Coordinates of C-alpha atoms in Angstrom, one line a residue:
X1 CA -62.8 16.0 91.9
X2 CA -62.1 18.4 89.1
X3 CA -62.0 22.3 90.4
X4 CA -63.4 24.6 88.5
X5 CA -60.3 25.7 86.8
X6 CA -60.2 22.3 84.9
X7 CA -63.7 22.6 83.4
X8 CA -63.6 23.9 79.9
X9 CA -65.7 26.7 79.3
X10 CA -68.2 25.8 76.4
X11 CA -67.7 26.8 72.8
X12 CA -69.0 30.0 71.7
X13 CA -69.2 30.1 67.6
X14 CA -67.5 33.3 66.5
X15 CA -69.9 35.9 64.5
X16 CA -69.7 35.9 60.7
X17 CA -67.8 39.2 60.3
X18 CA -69.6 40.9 57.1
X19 CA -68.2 43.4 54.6
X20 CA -71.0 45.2 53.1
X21 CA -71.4 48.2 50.4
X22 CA -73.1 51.2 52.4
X23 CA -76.0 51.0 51.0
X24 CA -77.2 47.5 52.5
X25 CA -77.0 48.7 55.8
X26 CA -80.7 49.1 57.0
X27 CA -81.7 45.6 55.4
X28 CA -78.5 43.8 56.4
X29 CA -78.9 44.9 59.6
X30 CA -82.5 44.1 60.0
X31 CA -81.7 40.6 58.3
X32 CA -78.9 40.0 60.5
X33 CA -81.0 40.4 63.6
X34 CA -83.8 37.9 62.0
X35 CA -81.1 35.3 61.1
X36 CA -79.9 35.7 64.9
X37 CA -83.4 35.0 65.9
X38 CA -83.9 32.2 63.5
X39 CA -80.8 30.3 64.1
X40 CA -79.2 31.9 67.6
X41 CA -75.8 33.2 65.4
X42 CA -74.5 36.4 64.8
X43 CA -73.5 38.5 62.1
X44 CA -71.7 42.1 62.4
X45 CA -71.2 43.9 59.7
X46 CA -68.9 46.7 58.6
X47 CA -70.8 49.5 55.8
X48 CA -68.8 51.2 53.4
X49 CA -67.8 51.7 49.8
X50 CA -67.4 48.6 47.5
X51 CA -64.2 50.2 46.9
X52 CA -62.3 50.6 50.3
X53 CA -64.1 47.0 51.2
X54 CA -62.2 45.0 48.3
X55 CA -58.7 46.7 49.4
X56 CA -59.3 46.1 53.4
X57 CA -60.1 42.5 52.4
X58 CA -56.9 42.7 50.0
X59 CA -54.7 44.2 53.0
X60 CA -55.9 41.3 54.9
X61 CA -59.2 42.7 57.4
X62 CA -60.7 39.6 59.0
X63 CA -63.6 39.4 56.5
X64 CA -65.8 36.0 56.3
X65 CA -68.4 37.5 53.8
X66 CA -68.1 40.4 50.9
X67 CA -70.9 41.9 49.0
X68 CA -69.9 44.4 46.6
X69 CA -72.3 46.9 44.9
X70 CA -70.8 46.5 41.7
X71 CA -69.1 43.5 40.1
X72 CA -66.1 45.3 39.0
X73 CA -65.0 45.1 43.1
X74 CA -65.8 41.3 43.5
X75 CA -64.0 40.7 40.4
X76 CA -61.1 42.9 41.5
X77 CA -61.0 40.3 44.7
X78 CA -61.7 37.4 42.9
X79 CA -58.9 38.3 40.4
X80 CA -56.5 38.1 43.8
X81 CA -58.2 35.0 45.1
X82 CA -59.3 36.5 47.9
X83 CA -62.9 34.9 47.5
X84 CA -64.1 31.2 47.3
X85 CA -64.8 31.6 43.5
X86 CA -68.2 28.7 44.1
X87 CA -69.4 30.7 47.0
X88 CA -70.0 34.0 44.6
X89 CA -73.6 34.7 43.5
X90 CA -75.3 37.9 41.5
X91 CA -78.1 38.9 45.0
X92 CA -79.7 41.7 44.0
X93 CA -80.5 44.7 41.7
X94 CA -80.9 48.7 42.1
X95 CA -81.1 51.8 40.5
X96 CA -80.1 55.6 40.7
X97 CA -81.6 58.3 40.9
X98 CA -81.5 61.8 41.3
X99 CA -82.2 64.1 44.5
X100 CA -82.9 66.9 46.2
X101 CA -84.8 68.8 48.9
X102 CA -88.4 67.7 49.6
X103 CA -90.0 70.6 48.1
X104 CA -87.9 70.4 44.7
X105 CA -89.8 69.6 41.5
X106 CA -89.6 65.9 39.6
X107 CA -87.9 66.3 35.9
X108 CA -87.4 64.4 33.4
X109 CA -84.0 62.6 33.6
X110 CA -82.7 62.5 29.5
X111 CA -80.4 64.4 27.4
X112 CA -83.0 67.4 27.5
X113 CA -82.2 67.7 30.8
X114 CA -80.8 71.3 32.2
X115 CA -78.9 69.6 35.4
X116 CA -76.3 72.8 35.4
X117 CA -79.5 74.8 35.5
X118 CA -80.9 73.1 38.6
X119 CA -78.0 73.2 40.3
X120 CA -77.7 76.7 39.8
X121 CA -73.9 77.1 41.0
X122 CA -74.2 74.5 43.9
X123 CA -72.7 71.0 44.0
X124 CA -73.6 67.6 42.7
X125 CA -73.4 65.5 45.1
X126 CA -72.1 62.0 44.2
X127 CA -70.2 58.5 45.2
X128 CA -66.3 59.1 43.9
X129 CA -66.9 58.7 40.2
X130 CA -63.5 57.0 40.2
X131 CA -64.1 54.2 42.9
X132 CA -67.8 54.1 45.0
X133 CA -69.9 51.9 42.4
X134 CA -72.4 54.7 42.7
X135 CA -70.7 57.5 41.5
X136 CA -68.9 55.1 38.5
X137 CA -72.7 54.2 37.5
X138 CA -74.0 58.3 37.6
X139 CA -70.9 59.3 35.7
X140 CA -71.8 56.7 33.2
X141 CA -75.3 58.1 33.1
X142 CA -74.8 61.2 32.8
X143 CA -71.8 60.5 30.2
X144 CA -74.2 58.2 27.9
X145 CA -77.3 61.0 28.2
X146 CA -74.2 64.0 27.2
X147 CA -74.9 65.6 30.8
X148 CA -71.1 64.6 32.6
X149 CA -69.4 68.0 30.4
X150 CA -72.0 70.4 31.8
X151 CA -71.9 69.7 35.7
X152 CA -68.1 67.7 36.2
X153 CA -66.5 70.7 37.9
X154 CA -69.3 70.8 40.6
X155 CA -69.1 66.9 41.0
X156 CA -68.5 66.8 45.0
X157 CA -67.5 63.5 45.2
X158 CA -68.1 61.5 48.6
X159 CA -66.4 58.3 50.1
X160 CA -69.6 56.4 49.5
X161 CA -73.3 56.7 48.5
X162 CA -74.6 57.2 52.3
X163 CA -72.0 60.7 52.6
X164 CA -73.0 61.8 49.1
X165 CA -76.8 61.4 50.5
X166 CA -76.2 63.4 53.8
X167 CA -74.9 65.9 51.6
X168 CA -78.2 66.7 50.2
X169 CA -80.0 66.0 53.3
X170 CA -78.3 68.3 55.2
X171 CA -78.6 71.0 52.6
X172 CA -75.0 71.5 51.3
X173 CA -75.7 69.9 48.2
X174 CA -78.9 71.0 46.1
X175 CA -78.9 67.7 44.0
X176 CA -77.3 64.4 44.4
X177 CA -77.1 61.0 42.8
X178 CA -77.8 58.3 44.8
X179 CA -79.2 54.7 45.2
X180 CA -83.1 54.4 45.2
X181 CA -83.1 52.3 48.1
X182 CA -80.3 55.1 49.8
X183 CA -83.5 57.9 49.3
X184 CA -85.9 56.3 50.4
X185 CA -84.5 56.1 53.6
X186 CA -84.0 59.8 54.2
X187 CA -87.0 61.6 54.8
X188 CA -85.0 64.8 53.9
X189 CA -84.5 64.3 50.5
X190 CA -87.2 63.6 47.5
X191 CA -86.5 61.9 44.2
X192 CA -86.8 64.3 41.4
X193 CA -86.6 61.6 38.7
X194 CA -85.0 57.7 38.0
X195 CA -81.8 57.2 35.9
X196 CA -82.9 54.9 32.5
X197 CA -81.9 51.8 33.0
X198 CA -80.0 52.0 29.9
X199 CA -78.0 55.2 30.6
X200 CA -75.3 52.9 32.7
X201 CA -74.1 49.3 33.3
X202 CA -76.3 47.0 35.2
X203 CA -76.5 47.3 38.9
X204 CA -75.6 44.6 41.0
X205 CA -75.0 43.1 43.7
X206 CA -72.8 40.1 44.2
X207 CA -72.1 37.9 47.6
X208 CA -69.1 35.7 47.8
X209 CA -66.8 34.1 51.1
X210 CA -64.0 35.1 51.8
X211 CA -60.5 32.7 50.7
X212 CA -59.6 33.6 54.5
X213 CA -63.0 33.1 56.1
X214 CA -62.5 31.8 59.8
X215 CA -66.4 31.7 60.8
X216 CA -67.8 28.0 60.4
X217 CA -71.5 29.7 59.7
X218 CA -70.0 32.0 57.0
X219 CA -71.9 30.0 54.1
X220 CA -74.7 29.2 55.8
X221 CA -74.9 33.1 56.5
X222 CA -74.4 33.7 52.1
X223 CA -77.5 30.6 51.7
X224 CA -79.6 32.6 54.2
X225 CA -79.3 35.8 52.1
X226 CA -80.7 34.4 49.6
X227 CA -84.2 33.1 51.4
X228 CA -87.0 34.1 50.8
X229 CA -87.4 35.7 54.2
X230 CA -84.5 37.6 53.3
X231 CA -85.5 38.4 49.6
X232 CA -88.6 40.1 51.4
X233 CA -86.4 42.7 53.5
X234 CA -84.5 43.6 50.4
X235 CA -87.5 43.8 48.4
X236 CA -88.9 46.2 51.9
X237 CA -86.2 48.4 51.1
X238 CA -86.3 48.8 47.5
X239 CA -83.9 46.4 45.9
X240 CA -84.6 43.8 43.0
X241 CA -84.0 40.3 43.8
X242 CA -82.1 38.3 41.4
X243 CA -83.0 34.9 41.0

């Protein structure tokens, strides 16, 4: 008779440990509950910038799944071979935009555009223009539309696009630039006016596994993204699907 010490305790899969940019956090985390629903495994995932994501990953964080909100941090990665270079895919599309308090006027976002004058003396509030894909893709706007000389020195620059959106909401920052999927989740801020597509690089998304994955679900986890059950929380939330 076998006691009970001898009896091997079943297998319990380990949870695909995600690393996402910030703003994917309300759609991951409403698609992560749906895939645990769907197929009884778990994902957790861990929000911030694109940025300090790549060099966790790179200083070895237990990381099945990376998706970047810019391409230059999934290359940055890749470059290291820190991803599964056949596991990487282009997911999804945004754009910026610029905001302020709910009872601020729309503009006009172009080179006609009197940004110092609406900020009257306060702050821009912004992703690190040097790092947080969001503030790289607003200092490229406002570089290509001749806007970045007039307002740099009030450029308060945040450790991602979620802190340079509580900046505005809160009221310490007049104006901010932020994702359109990032505002329309904060009821205390309005968009004033949308970024030209044109004024900056492309914005995307891409999804690859990690070199160092340990979860066994971690590509089934990257195919379910790309669903169309998942394409229609994304789409819920603002973001373009890429096909």
């Amino acid at each position: 008779m076998v006691g009970l010490a001898g009896l091997a305790a079943p297998a319990v899969a380990e949870p695909v440990t995600v690393f996402a940019a910030a703003s994917l956090k309300n759609a991951l985390d409403d698609i992560n509950a749906t895939w645990k629903t769907e197929s009884g495994k778990e994902a957790v995932s861990s929000y911030a910038a694109s940025s300090a994501l790549a060099k966790q990953i790179e200083s070895g964080a237990p990381a099945d799944v990376f998706i970047s909100a810019d391409l230059a941090w999934m290359d940055y990665v890749a470059e290291r071979k820190l991803i599964r270079d056949d596991s990487r895919a282009d997911l999804l599309g945004n754009s910026i935009v610029l905001v302020g308090a709910p009872d601020a006027k729309p503009v006009e976002i172009g080179a006609a555009l009197d940004l110092a004058g609406l900020l009257n003396g306060g702050r821009l509030a912004m992703g690190a223009v040097d790092s947080v894909p969001a503030g790289k893709y607003g200092k490229a706007a406002l570089e290509k539309l001749g806007l970045w000389a007039s307002v740099e020195k009030q450029v308060a620059g945040a450790e991602n696009v979620r802190a340079a959106l509580l900046l505005v909401s809160r009221g310490e920052a007049p104006l901010g630039i932020v994702y359109k999927t990032d505002a329309a989740t904060d009821k205390e801020v309005a968009i004033l006016g949308t970024f030209p597509d044109d004024s900056h690089p492309p914005i995307v998304y891409p999804v690859a596994v990690t070199a160092e994955a340990k979860s066994p679900d971690a590509a089934a986890y990257v195919a379910y993204l790309r669903t169309p059950a998942a394409a229609a929380v994304f789409e819920r939330y603002g973001f373009t699907v890429l096909k």
